[in-house]
Coordinates of C-alpha atoms and ligand atoms in Angstrom, one line a residue:
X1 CA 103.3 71.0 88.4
X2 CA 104.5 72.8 91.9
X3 CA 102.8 75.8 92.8
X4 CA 105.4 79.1 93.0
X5 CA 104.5 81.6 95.6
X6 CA 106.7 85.1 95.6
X7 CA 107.1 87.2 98.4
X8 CA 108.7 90.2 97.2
X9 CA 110.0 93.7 99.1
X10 CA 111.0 97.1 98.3
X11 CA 114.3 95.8 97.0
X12 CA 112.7 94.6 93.8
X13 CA 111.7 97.5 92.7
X14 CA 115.2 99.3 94.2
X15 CA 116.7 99.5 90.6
X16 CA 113.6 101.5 89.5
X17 CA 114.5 103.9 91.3
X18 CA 112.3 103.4 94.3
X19 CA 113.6 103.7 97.8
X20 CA 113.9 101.2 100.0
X21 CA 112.8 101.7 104.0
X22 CA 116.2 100.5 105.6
X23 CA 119.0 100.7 103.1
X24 CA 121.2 103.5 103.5
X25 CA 119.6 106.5 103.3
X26 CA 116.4 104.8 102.8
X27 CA 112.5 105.9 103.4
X28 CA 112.9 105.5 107.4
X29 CA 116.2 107.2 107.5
X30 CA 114.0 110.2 106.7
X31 CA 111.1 109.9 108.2
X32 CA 110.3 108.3 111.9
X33 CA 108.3 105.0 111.0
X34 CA 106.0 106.3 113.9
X35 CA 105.3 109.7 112.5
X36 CA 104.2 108.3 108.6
X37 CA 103.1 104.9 108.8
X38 CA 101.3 104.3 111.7
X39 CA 97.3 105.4 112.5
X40 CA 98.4 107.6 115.2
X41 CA 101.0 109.3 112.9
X42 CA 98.2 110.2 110.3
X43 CA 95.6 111.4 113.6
X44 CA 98.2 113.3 114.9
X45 CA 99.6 114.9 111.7
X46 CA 97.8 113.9 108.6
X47 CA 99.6 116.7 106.3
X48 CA 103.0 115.2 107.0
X49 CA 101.8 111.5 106.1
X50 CA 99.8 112.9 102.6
X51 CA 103.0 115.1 101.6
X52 CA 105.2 111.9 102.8
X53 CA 102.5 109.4 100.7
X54 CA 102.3 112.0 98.0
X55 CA 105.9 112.0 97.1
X56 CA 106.4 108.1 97.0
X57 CA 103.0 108.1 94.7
X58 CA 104.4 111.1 92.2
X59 CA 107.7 108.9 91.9
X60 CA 106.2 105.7 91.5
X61 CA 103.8 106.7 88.8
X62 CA 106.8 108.1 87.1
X63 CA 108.8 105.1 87.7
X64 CA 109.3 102.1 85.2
X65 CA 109.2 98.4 85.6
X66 CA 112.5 96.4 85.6
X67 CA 114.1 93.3 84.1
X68 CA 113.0 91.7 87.9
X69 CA 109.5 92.7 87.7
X70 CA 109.4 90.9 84.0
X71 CA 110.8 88.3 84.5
X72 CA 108.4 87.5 87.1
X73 CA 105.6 88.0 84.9
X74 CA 107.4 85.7 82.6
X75 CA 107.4 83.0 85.2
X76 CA 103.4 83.8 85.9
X77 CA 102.9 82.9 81.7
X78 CA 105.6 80.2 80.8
X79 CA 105.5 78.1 83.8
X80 CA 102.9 75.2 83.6
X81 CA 101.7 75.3 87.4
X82 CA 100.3 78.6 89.6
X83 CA 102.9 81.2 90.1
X84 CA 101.0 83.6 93.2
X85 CA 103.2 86.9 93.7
X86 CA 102.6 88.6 96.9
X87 CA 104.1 92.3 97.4
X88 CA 105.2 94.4 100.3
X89 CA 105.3 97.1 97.7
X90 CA 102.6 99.9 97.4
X91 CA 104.0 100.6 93.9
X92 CA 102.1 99.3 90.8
X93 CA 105.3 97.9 89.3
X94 CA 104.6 94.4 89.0
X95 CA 101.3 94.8 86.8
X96 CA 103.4 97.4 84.6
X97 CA 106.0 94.5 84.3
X98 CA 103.1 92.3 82.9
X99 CA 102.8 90.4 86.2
X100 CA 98.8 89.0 86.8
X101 CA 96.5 89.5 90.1
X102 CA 99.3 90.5 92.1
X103 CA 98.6 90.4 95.8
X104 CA 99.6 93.7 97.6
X105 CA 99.2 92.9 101.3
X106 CA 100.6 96.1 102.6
X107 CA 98.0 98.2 100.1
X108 CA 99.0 100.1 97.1
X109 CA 99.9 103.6 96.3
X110 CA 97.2 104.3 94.1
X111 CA 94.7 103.3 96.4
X112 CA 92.8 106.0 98.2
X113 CA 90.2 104.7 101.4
X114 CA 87.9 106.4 103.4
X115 CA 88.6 106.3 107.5
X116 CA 85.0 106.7 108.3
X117 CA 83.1 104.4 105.7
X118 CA 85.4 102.2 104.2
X119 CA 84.9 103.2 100.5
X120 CA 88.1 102.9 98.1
X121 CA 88.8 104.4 94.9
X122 CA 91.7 105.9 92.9
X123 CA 93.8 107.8 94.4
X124 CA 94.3 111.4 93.2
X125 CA 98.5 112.2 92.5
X126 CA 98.3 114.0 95.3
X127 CA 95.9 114.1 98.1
X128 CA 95.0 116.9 100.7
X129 CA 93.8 116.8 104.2
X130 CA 90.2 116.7 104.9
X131 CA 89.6 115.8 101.2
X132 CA 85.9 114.5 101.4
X133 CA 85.2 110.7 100.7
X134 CA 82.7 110.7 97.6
X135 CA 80.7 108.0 99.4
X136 CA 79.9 109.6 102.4
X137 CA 81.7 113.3 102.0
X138 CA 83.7 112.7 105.3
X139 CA 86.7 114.7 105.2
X140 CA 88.1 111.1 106.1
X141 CA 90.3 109.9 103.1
X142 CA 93.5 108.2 103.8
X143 CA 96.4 106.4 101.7
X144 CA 95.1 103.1 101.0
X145 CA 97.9 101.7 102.7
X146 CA 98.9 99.2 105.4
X147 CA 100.3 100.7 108.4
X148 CA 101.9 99.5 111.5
X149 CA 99.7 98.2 113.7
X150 CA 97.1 97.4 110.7
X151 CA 95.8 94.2 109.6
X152 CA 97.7 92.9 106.4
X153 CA 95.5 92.2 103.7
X154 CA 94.7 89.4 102.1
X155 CA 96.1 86.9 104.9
X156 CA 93.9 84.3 104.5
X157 CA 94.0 83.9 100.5
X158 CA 97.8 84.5 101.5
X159 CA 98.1 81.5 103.7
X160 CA 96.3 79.2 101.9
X161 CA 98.8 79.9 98.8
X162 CA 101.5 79.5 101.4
X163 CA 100.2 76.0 102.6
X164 CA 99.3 74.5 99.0
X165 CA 103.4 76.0 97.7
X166 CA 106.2 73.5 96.7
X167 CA 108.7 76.4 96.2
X168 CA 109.1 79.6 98.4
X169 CA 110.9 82.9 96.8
X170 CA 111.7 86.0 99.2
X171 CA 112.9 89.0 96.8
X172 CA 114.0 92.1 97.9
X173 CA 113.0 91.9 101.2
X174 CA 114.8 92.1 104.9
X175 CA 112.8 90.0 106.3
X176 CA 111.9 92.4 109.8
X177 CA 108.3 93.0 109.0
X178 CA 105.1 90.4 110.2
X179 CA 103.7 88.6 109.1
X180 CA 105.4 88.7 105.9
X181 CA 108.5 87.9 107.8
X182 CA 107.4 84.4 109.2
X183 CA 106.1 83.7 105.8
X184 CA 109.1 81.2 104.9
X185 CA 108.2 79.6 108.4
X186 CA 104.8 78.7 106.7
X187 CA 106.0 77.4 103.7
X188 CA 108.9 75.4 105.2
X189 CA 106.1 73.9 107.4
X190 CA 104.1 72.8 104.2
X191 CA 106.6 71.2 103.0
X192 CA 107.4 73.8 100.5
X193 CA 111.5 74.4 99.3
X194 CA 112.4 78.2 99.7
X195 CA 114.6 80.6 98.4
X196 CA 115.9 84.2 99.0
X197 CA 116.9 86.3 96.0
X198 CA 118.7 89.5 97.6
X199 CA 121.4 91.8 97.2
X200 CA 122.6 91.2 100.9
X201 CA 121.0 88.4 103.2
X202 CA 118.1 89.3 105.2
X203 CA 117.3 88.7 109.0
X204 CA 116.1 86.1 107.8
X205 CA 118.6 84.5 105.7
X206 CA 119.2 81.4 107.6
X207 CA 115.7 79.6 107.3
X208 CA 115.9 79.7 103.8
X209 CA 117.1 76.3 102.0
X210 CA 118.8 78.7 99.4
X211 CA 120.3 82.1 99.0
X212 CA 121.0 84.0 95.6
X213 CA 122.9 87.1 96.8
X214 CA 123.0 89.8 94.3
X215 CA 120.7 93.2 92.0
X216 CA 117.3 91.7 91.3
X217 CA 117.9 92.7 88.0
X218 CA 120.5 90.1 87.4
X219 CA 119.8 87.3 89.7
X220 CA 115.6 86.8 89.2
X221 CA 116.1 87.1 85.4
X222 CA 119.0 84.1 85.6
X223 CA 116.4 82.5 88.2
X224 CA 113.6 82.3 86.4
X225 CA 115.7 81.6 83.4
X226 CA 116.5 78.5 85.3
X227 CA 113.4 77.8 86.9
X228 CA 112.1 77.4 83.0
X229 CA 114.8 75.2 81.6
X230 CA 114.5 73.0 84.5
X231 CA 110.7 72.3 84.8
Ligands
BV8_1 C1 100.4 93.4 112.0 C2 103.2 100.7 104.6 C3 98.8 92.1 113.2 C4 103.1 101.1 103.2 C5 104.5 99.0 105.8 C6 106.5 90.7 116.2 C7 105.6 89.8 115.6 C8 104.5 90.1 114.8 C9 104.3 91.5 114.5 C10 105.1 92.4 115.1 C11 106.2 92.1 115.9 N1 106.8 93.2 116.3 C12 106.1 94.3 115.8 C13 105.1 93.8 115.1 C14 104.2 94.6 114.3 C15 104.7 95.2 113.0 C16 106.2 94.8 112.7 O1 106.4 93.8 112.0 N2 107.1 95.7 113.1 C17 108.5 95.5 112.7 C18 109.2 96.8 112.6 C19 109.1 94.6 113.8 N3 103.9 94.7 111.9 C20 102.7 95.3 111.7 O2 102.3 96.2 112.4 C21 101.9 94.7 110.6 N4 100.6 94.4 111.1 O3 101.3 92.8 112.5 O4 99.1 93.2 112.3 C22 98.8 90.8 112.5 C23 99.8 89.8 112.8 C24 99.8 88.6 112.1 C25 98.8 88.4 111.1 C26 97.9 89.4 110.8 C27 97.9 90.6 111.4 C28 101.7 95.7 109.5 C29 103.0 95.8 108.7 C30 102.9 96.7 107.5 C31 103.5 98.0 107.8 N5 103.4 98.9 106.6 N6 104.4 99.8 104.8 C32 104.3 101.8 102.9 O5 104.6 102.9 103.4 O6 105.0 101.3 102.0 S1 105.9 98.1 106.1 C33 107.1 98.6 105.1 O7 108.2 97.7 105.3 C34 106.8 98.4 103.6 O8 105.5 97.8 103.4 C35 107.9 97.4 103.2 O9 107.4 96.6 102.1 C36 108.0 96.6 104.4 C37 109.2 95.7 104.5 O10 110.3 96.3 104.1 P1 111.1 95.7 102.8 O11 110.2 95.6 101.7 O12 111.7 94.4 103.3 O13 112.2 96.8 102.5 P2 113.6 97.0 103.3 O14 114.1 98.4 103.0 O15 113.4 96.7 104.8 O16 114.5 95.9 102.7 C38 114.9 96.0 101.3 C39 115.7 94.8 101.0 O17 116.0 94.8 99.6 C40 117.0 94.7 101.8 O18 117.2 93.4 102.3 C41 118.1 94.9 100.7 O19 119.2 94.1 100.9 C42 117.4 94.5 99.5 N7 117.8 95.2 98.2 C43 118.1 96.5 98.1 N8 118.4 96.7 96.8 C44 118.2 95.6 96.1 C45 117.8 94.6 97.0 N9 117.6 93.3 96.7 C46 117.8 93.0 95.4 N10 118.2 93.9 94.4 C47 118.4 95.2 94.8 N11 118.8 96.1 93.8

C-alpha cells in the first residue's frame, strides 16, 4: 500500500490557538523575522529572541491538540501502508494528538541546545540569557529551533520519504519557506500525487494536483475520512 507523506505548517495547529507567521496579525506582523529567528538576531539580542521563544513555548504547552492533529494520527494507525508526517511546527501538537515519530524539521519548542557544544535537552518554560549548558556550563543555550539561514533537520530521512511517496499532503502551510516549499516539487518528480489541504491557497497552490480549501479542522478529518473508505 502507497506510502503517505505530510507536510504540515503553522495553520494546522491555527485552531489551537497558535499563531501563525503571516496571517493577519500573525507571529511576523509582530516581530521582524530578522530580529527573532535568525543567528544574528539571537547574537545581537538574545533577550528579545528567549522572551519572543518563551512566550510561543508557555502557549503551546498550554495549548490542546485538534480534530486535525487526530485525525492524522488516525491515518498513521488505520491506514495499511507508512504514513511519514513532517512539521514546520515547533509545537508538540501532533504527538499530543496521538501522531507517531513526527518529524520536526524546523526543531521544536521544547527543545533547548547548546551554541558552543551541541548538547540538547528539555527545555525549561522559560529560558534566560547566559543560562549555562549542563554539558559544558557555557552560558551558550539557545531555542532548539531552526532559524533562517540554518540547516533544516532531518533532510535526508526527509527526502528519502519524499522519493519512496505515492501521495503528497501540504496542510496548513503557505508554501514561502525552503526547502519545505519545493517539497511538492520532489514528490511530483517521484511520481507521487499531491494535495494541499488549506484554508486559502498557498504560493504554492498551483503545483499541487489537488486543493481542499478550508479550517483543518473540517477538511483533514473529512480527508482522512476518505482516504480510509477508499484504500
Ligand atoms: C535553509 C523557526 C539551506 C522556528 C522557521 C530560496 C531558495 C531556498 C532557500 C531560500 C530562498 N530564499 C531564502 C531562503 C532561505 C530561507 C527562506 O526560505 N526564506 C523565505 C522567507 C524566502 N530558508 C531558510 O533559511 C531555511 N534554511 O534554506 O538552509 C538549505 C537549503 C536547502 C536544503 C537544506 C538547507 C530555514 C527555514 C526555517 C526557518 N525557521 N521557524 C519558529 O520560530 O517557529 S520558519 C517559520 O515559517 C516556521 O517554521 C513556519 O513553520 C514556517 C513556514 O510558515 P507556515 O508554517 O507556512 O506558516 P504561515 O503563517 O506562513 O502560513 C500559514 C498557512 O496556514 C497559510 O497558508 C494559511 O492560509 C493557513 N491557515 C491558517 N489558518 C488555517 C490554515 N489552514 C488550515 N486551517 C486553518 N485554520
Amino acid at each position: 500500500m502507497e506510502k503517505i507523506v505530510i507536510l504540515t505548517g503553522a495553520g494546522i495547529s491555527a485552531e489551537s490557538g497558535l499563531g501563525t507567521f503571516r496571517d493577519e496579525g500573525g507571529l511576523w506582523a509582530q516581530h521582524r523575522i530578522e530580529d527573532v529567528a535568525t543567528p544574528e538576531g539571537f547574537a545581537r539580542d538574545p533577550a528579545l529572541v528567549h522572551g519572543f521563544y518563551n512566550a510561543r513555548r508557555v502557549q503551546a504547552a498550554e495549548a490542546q491538540p485538534n480534530a486535525a492533529h487526530k485525525a492524522l494520527a488516525r491515518l498513521q494507525r488505520d491506514w495499511p501502508g507508512e504514513v511519514i508526517i513532517v512539521t514546520q511546527n515547533v509545537d508538540g501538537l501532533h504527538e499530543a494528538g496521538g501522531a507517531q515519530s513526527v518529524i520536526h524539521m524546523h526543531g521544536t519548542l521544547a527543545g533547548a541546545l547548546c551554541a558552543a557544544c551541541g548538547h540538547r535537552w528539555t527545555a525549561p518554560p522559560e529560558m534566560a540569557v547566559g543560562e549555562p549548558c549542563p554539558a559544558c556550563a557555557a552560558p551558550t543555550a539557545r531555542p532548539d529551533v531552526v532559524w533562517f539561514g540554518e540547516m533544516p533537520y532531518h533532510m535526508d530521512s526527509i527526502y528519502d520519504h519524499l522519493a519512496g511517496a505515492g501521495l503528497f499532503a501540504a496542510i496548513g502551510t503557505s508554501g514561502q519557506v525552503y526547502p519545505a516549499a519545493a517539497f511538492v516539487h520532489e514528490a511530483t518528480m517521484s511520481g507521487a500525487r499531491t494535495v494541499e489541504l488549506n484554508l486559502d491557497p498557498s504560493t504554492g497552490a498551483s503545483s499541487f494536483d489537488d486543493v481542499v480549501l478550508g479550517p483543518a479542522t473540517e477538511t483533514v478529518p473529512h480527508w482522512v475520512d476518505q482516504m480510509l473508505i477508499s484504500q
